[in-house]
mmCIF file of C-alpha atoms in Angstrom:
data_model
loop_
_atom_site.group_PDB
_atom_site.id
_atom_site.type_symbol
_atom_site.label_atom_id
_atom_site.label_comp_id
_atom_site.label_asym_id
_atom_site.label_seq_id
_atom_site.Cartn_x
_atom_site.Cartn_y
_atom_site.Cartn_z
ATOM 1 C CA UNK A 1 159.998 12.345 173.258
ATOM 2 C CA UNK A 2 159.438 8.839 172.043
ATOM 3 C CA UNK A 3 156.552 7.510 175.025
ATOM 4 C CA UNK A 4 158.615 3.723 174.583
ATOM 5 C CA UNK A 5 162.040 5.458 175.430
ATOM 6 C CA UNK A 6 160.340 7.314 177.942
ATOM 7 C CA UNK A 7 158.781 4.442 179.911
ATOM 8 C CA UNK A 8 162.074 2.787 179.778
ATOM 9 C CA UNK A 9 164.019 6.117 181.221
ATOM 10 C CA UNK A 10 160.808 6.131 184.029
ATOM 11 C CA UNK A 11 161.533 2.489 185.036
ATOM 12 C CA UNK A 12 165.428 3.032 185.304
ATOM 13 C CA UNK A 13 164.671 6.044 187.569
ATOM 14 C CA UNK A 14 166.306 8.808 185.430
ATOM 15 C CA UNK A 15 163.296 10.187 184.652
ATOM 16 C CA UNK A 16 160.152 11.112 185.811
ATOM 17 C CA UNK A 17 157.236 11.311 183.345
ATOM 18 C CA UNK A 18 154.494 14.098 182.702
ATOM 19 C CA UNK A 19 151.475 12.705 180.652
ATOM 20 C CA UNK A 20 151.923 15.081 177.110
ATOM 21 C CA UNK A 21 149.593 17.410 176.089
ATOM 22 C CA UNK A 22 147.643 15.930 172.850
ATOM 23 C CA UNK A 23 146.403 18.055 170.506
ATOM 24 C CA UNK A 24 142.922 19.324 170.462
ATOM 25 C CA UNK A 25 140.463 21.119 169.218
ATOM 26 C CA UNK A 26 138.618 23.481 171.494
ATOM 27 C CA UNK A 27 135.202 25.928 170.386
ATOM 28 C CA UNK A 28 135.748 29.514 171.645
ATOM 29 C CA UNK A 29 132.761 30.872 170.145
ATOM 30 C CA UNK A 30 129.695 30.510 167.804
ATOM 31 C CA UNK A 31 127.416 32.974 166.889
ATOM 32 C CA UNK A 32 123.685 32.252 166.024
ATOM 33 C CA UNK A 33 121.667 35.217 166.531
ATOM 34 C CA UNK A 34 123.418 35.809 169.304
ATOM 35 C CA UNK A 35 126.995 34.101 171.012
ATOM 36 C CA UNK A 36 125.807 30.324 171.525
ATOM 37 C CA UNK A 37 129.353 29.319 172.491
ATOM 38 C CA UNK A 38 132.028 31.654 174.026
ATOM 39 C CA UNK A 39 134.866 30.221 175.801
ATOM 40 C CA UNK A 40 135.632 33.543 177.881
ATOM 41 C CA UNK A 41 134.616 37.249 176.868
ATOM 42 C CA UNK A 42 132.985 37.612 173.800
ATOM 43 C CA UNK A 43 132.105 40.539 172.042
ATOM 44 C CA UNK A 44 130.646 41.047 168.417
ATOM 45 C CA UNK A 45 129.930 44.047 166.355
ATOM 46 C CA UNK A 46 128.232 45.875 162.493
ATOM 47 C CA UNK A 47 128.703 49.217 160.976
ATOM 48 C CA UNK A 48 126.566 51.293 163.359
ATOM 49 C CA UNK A 49 124.842 53.152 159.776
ATOM 50 C CA UNK A 50 125.276 49.065 157.810
ATOM 51 C CA UNK A 51 124.201 46.612 159.219
ATOM 52 C CA UNK A 52 122.195 44.496 162.135
ATOM 53 C CA UNK A 53 123.988 41.642 164.215
ATOM 54 C CA UNK A 54 120.022 40.542 164.358
ATOM 55 C CA UNK A 55 118.353 40.220 161.333
ATOM 56 C CA UNK A 56 115.251 38.416 160.489
ATOM 57 C CA UNK A 57 116.542 35.706 158.211
ATOM 58 C CA UNK A 58 113.998 35.638 154.592
ATOM 59 C CA UNK A 59 112.213 32.385 154.269
ATOM 60 C CA UNK A 60 114.297 31.176 151.001
ATOM 61 C CA UNK A 61 117.226 30.728 152.955
ATOM 62 C CA UNK A 62 115.817 29.036 155.833
ATOM 63 C CA UNK A 63 114.615 26.578 152.890
ATOM 64 C CA UNK A 64 115.773 22.818 153.534
ATOM 65 C CA UNK A 65 119.193 22.111 152.777
ATOM 66 C CA UNK A 66 120.372 25.745 153.350
ATOM 67 C CA UNK A 67 120.213 25.402 156.458
ATOM 68 C CA UNK A 68 120.283 29.402 157.550
ATOM 69 C CA UNK A 69 117.948 29.750 161.226
ATOM 70 C CA UNK A 70 115.191 32.462 161.625
ATOM 71 C CA UNK A 71 117.765 35.066 161.978
ATOM 72 C CA UNK A 72 121.262 35.946 160.644
ATOM 73 C CA UNK A 73 123.967 38.891 160.583
ATOM 74 C CA UNK A 74 123.600 41.024 158.398
ATOM 75 C CA UNK A 75 126.317 43.402 156.608
ATOM 76 C CA UNK A 76 125.086 45.834 154.041
ATOM 77 C CA UNK A 77 127.698 48.951 154.515
ATOM 78 C CA UNK A 78 129.265 50.592 151.971
ATOM 79 C CA UNK A 79 132.710 52.261 150.325
ATOM 80 C CA UNK A 80 136.000 50.770 149.957
ATOM 81 C CA UNK A 81 136.651 48.863 152.106
ATOM 82 C CA UNK A 82 133.202 48.554 153.664
ATOM 83 C CA UNK A 83 133.203 48.158 157.643
ATOM 84 C CA UNK A 84 133.125 45.072 159.152
ATOM 85 C CA UNK A 85 131.027 42.795 160.825
ATOM 86 C CA UNK A 86 133.211 41.870 164.056
ATOM 87 C CA UNK A 87 133.363 38.439 166.610
ATOM 88 C CA UNK A 88 136.466 39.161 169.235
ATOM 89 C CA UNK A 89 137.192 36.366 172.046
ATOM 90 C CA UNK A 90 139.987 36.898 174.638
ATOM 91 C CA UNK A 91 141.456 34.888 177.133
ATOM 92 C CA UNK A 92 142.934 32.127 174.994
ATOM 93 C CA UNK A 93 144.416 28.843 175.657
ATOM 94 C CA UNK A 94 147.851 28.560 173.798
ATOM 95 C CA UNK A 95 147.349 26.924 170.627
ATOM 96 C CA UNK A 96 149.040 27.194 167.248
ATOM 97 C CA UNK A 97 146.111 27.565 164.890
ATOM 98 C CA UNK A 98 142.482 28.667 164.624
ATOM 99 C CA UNK A 99 139.317 27.348 162.195
ATOM 100 C CA UNK A 100 136.587 29.323 161.327
ATOM 101 C CA UNK A 101 133.272 28.125 160.151
ATOM 102 C CA UNK A 102 129.448 30.280 158.584
ATOM 103 C CA UNK A 103 126.977 30.053 156.727
ATOM 104 C CA UNK A 104 127.286 33.027 154.233
ATOM 105 C CA UNK A 105 124.114 34.854 152.155
ATOM 106 C CA UNK A 106 125.533 36.445 148.628
ATOM 107 C CA UNK A 107 121.976 39.118 148.385
ATOM 108 C CA UNK A 108 121.456 40.753 145.538
ATOM 109 C CA UNK A 109 123.368 42.631 142.912
ATOM 110 C CA UNK A 110 126.863 40.927 143.619
ATOM 111 C CA UNK A 111 128.966 41.711 140.337
ATOM 112 C CA UNK A 112 131.696 39.562 140.108
ATOM 113 C CA UNK A 113 135.485 39.936 139.228
ATOM 114 C CA UNK A 114 135.293 42.110 135.724
ATOM 115 C CA UNK A 115 132.360 43.815 133.796
ATOM 116 C CA UNK A 116 130.927 40.702 132.193
ATOM 117 C CA UNK A 117 128.817 39.502 135.085
ATOM 118 C CA UNK A 118 128.180 43.110 135.987
ATOM 119 C CA UNK A 119 128.182 46.306 135.187
ATOM 120 C CA UNK A 120 130.206 47.374 138.060
ATOM 121 C CA UNK A 121 132.347 45.432 139.172
ATOM 122 C CA UNK A 122 134.764 43.979 141.098
ATOM 123 C CA UNK A 123 132.911 42.999 144.194
ATOM 124 C CA UNK A 124 135.049 40.946 147.084
ATOM 125 C CA UNK A 125 134.185 39.171 150.525
ATOM 126 C CA UNK A 126 137.062 39.167 153.149
ATOM 127 C CA UNK A 127 137.544 37.812 156.018
ATOM 128 C CA UNK A 128 140.355 39.079 158.495
ATOM 129 C CA UNK A 129 142.029 37.898 161.913
ATOM 130 C CA UNK A 130 143.614 40.213 164.299
ATOM 131 C CA UNK A 131 143.486 42.692 160.558
ATOM 132 C CA UNK A 132 145.632 40.503 159.088
ATOM 133 C CA UNK A 133 143.769 39.433 155.631
ATOM 134 C CA UNK A 134 143.027 35.309 155.162
ATOM 135 C CA UNK A 135 140.421 35.752 152.783
ATOM 136 C CA UNK A 136 139.081 37.479 149.706
ATOM 137 C CA UNK A 137 137.577 36.796 146.800
ATOM 138 C CA UNK A 138 135.065 38.001 144.510
ATOM 139 C CA UNK A 139 130.981 37.262 144.410
ATOM 140 C CA UNK A 140 128.713 36.739 141.364
ATOM 141 C CA UNK A 141 125.090 36.436 141.359
ATOM 142 C CA UNK A 142 124.916 37.193 137.495
ATOM 143 C CA UNK A 143 127.673 35.030 136.521
ATOM 144 C CA UNK A 144 129.834 31.722 138.382
ATOM 145 C CA UNK A 145 132.396 31.861 136.128
ATOM 146 C CA UNK A 146 132.990 35.647 136.641
ATOM 147 C CA UNK A 147 134.039 35.072 140.653
ATOM 148 C CA UNK A 148 137.267 33.871 142.113
ATOM 149 C CA UNK A 149 135.387 31.935 144.708
ATOM 150 C CA UNK A 150 135.032 28.544 145.044
ATOM 151 C CA UNK A 151 131.945 27.249 144.087
ATOM 152 C CA UNK A 152 132.434 23.708 145.233
ATOM 153 C CA UNK A 153 130.647 25.089 148.619
ATOM 154 C CA UNK A 154 127.514 26.289 147.458
ATOM 155 C CA UNK A 155 124.139 25.649 148.286
ATOM 156 C CA UNK A 156 122.011 27.652 146.091
ATOM 157 C CA UNK A 157 122.621 30.541 142.936
ATOM 158 C CA UNK A 158 120.484 31.956 140.516
ATOM 159 C CA UNK A 159 117.177 32.357 142.212
ATOM 160 C CA UNK A 160 115.569 34.887 144.739
ATOM 161 C CA UNK A 161 116.181 34.074 148.564
ATOM 162 C CA UNK A 162 113.750 36.847 149.671
ATOM 163 C CA UNK A 163 115.822 39.763 150.506
ATOM 164 C CA UNK A 164 114.666 42.162 146.842
ATOM 165 C CA UNK A 165 112.204 40.909 144.641
ATOM 166 C CA UNK A 166 114.096 41.400 141.126
ATOM 167 C CA UNK A 167 118.095 40.475 142.591
ATOM 168 C CA UNK A 168 119.196 36.617 142.436
ATOM 169 C CA UNK A 169 120.479 35.673 145.428
ATOM 170 C CA UNK A 170 123.331 32.822 146.490
ATOM 171 C CA UNK A 171 124.311 30.863 149.097
ATOM 172 C CA UNK A 172 127.606 28.991 150.583
ATOM 173 C CA UNK A 173 128.312 26.437 153.623
ATOM 174 C CA UNK A 174 131.732 27.633 154.642
ATOM 175 C CA UNK A 175 131.846 24.806 157.493
ATOM 176 C CA UNK A 176 135.498 22.763 157.358
ATOM 177 C CA UNK A 177 136.370 24.587 154.403
ATOM 178 C CA UNK A 178 140.472 24.399 154.420
ATOM 179 C CA UNK A 179 140.978 27.616 153.219
ATOM 180 C CA UNK A 180 139.749 28.786 156.776
ATOM 181 C CA UNK A 181 141.029 25.989 158.709
ATOM 182 C CA UNK A 182 144.550 25.805 160.486
ATOM 183 C CA UNK A 183 145.309 29.284 160.092
ATOM 184 C CA UNK A 184 148.135 30.047 161.543
ATOM 185 C CA UNK A 185 147.374 32.287 165.495
ATOM 186 C CA UNK A 186 148.880 31.769 168.927
ATOM 187 C CA UNK A 187 147.867 35.297 170.308
ATOM 188 C CA UNK A 188 145.641 34.512 173.636
ATOM 189 C CA UNK A 189 142.711 36.629 171.760
ATOM 190 C CA UNK A 190 141.518 37.037 168.536
ATOM 191 C CA UNK A 191 139.027 39.462 166.061
ATOM 192 C CA UNK A 192 137.369 38.069 163.139
ATOM 193 C CA UNK A 193 136.628 40.478 160.262
ATOM 194 C CA UNK A 194 133.886 40.050 157.739
ATOM 195 C CA UNK A 195 133.978 43.014 155.348
ATOM 196 C CA UNK A 196 132.697 44.168 151.306
ATOM 197 C CA UNK A 197 135.080 45.658 149.345
ATOM 198 C CA UNK A 198 135.788 47.092 145.894
ATOM 199 C CA UNK A 199 135.812 49.408 143.452
ATOM 200 C CA UNK A 200 132.004 48.056 141.815
ATOM 201 C CA UNK A 201 130.666 47.482 145.802
ATOM 202 C CA UNK A 202 127.672 49.598 146.564
ATOM 203 C CA UNK A 203 125.965 48.105 149.612
ATOM 204 C CA UNK A 204 123.105 49.991 150.943
ATOM 205 C CA UNK A 205 119.658 48.174 149.261
ATOM 206 C CA UNK A 206 121.984 47.074 146.522
ATOM 207 C CA UNK A 207 124.445 44.580 147.295
ATOM 208 C CA UNK A 208 125.320 42.877 150.708
ATOM 209 C CA UNK A 209 125.662 39.705 152.741
ATOM 210 C CA UNK A 210 124.973 37.884 155.451
ATOM 211 C CA UNK A 211 126.192 35.430 157.527
ATOM 212 C CA UNK A 212 124.948 32.447 160.303
ATOM 213 C CA UNK A 213 126.363 29.439 162.296
ATOM 214 C CA UNK A 214 129.620 31.549 162.942
ATOM 215 C CA UNK A 215 132.309 29.238 164.382
ATOM 216 C CA UNK A 216 135.461 29.537 165.770
ATOM 217 C CA UNK A 217 137.868 26.797 167.186
ATOM 218 C CA UNK A 218 141.384 26.962 168.096
ATOM 219 C CA UNK A 219 143.735 24.078 167.466
ATOM 220 C CA UNK A 220 146.543 23.169 170.319
ATOM 221 C CA UNK A 221 149.852 21.853 169.777
ATOM 222 C CA UNK A 222 151.369 18.623 171.254
ATOM 223 C CA UNK A 223 153.860 19.132 173.987
ATOM 224 C CA UNK A 224 157.684 19.923 173.509
ATOM 225 C CA UNK A 225 160.145 18.771 174.974
ATOM 226 C CA UNK A 226 162.547 20.702 177.350
ATOM 227 C CA UNK A 227 166.281 21.455 176.670
ATOM 228 C CA UNK A 228 166.760 19.859 179.707
ATOM 229 C CA UNK A 229 164.699 16.981 179.098
ATOM 230 C CA UNK A 230 166.880 16.001 175.627
ATOM 231 C CA UNK A 231 169.994 15.859 178.008
ATOM 232 C CA UNK A 232 168.692 13.791 179.950
ATOM 233 C CA UNK A 233 167.198 11.584 177.102
ATOM 234 C CA UNK A 234 170.154 11.335 175.865
ATOM 235 C CA UNK A 235 172.557 10.731 180.064
ATOM 236 C CA UNK A 236 169.123 8.150 179.948
ATOM 237 C CA UNK A 237 170.258 6.378 176.934
ATOM 238 C CA UNK A 238 173.542 5.836 177.511
ATOM 239 C CA UNK A 239 172.906 4.434 181.075
ATOM 240 C CA UNK A 240 170.771 1.952 179.508
ATOM 241 C CA UNK A 241 173.137 0.634 176.712
ATOM 242 C CA UNK A 242 175.498 0.112 179.494
ATOM 243 C CA UNK A 243 173.252 -2.069 181.380
ATOM 244 C CA UNK A 244 172.694 -3.364 178.807
ATOM 245 C CA UNK A 245 176.379 -4.714 177.835
ATOM 246 C CA UNK A 246 176.817 -5.706 181.751
ATOM 247 C CA UNK A 247 173.255 -8.158 181.652
ATOM 248 C CA UNK A 248 174.934 -9.897 178.541
ATOM 249 C CA UNK A 249 178.529 -10.238 180.289
#
């Protein structure tokens, strides 16, 4: 309801005004070697035989300009699709969408979309929310033109950052990236999964990925007027108009 109209109706004694709920972005979890923020109940896991929730971050990824902490989540699971690293939160208030942010380490021989970028392709990084895919792009540590993922948020490419000698790595910052903002979501709980896939995905000591500074926030919506309030608004406007005509007479 328009605030000026609501104020007029309240003055006329036709409406008891309750302050509307303003839109807000609420942090619901943060992970950096463990949950640093948790709105209610939170849970994290990685594939039992293919991941570590707390893995020492190589010095290369801790270099100035990359921003990784001393520990990261490491997923090196094989298979197509590989098992996910998951992060869950429950007890969420009413909301209309959610936002994700994180630092991403693309480790070792990711081969991109076609054999032009490596001998075993494609290699996809996927993100799901409650089992629904919200992001799926290929990455390539040999040739960026052979990956479908944007390089606009790339922090580093073409150098070894400390996992395996002889293989190049790359790093990306997904803080505020449009592709992962305003993801439609209304449930009171959310589970985010990060996993690799593709016919060329190998996992293990050949290809893997790391995550750090993982965040989720939710976006609340403005209060919507009840149907009864809309009917009362029509009555109130008619009454105000009648009062104005009476005052002019």
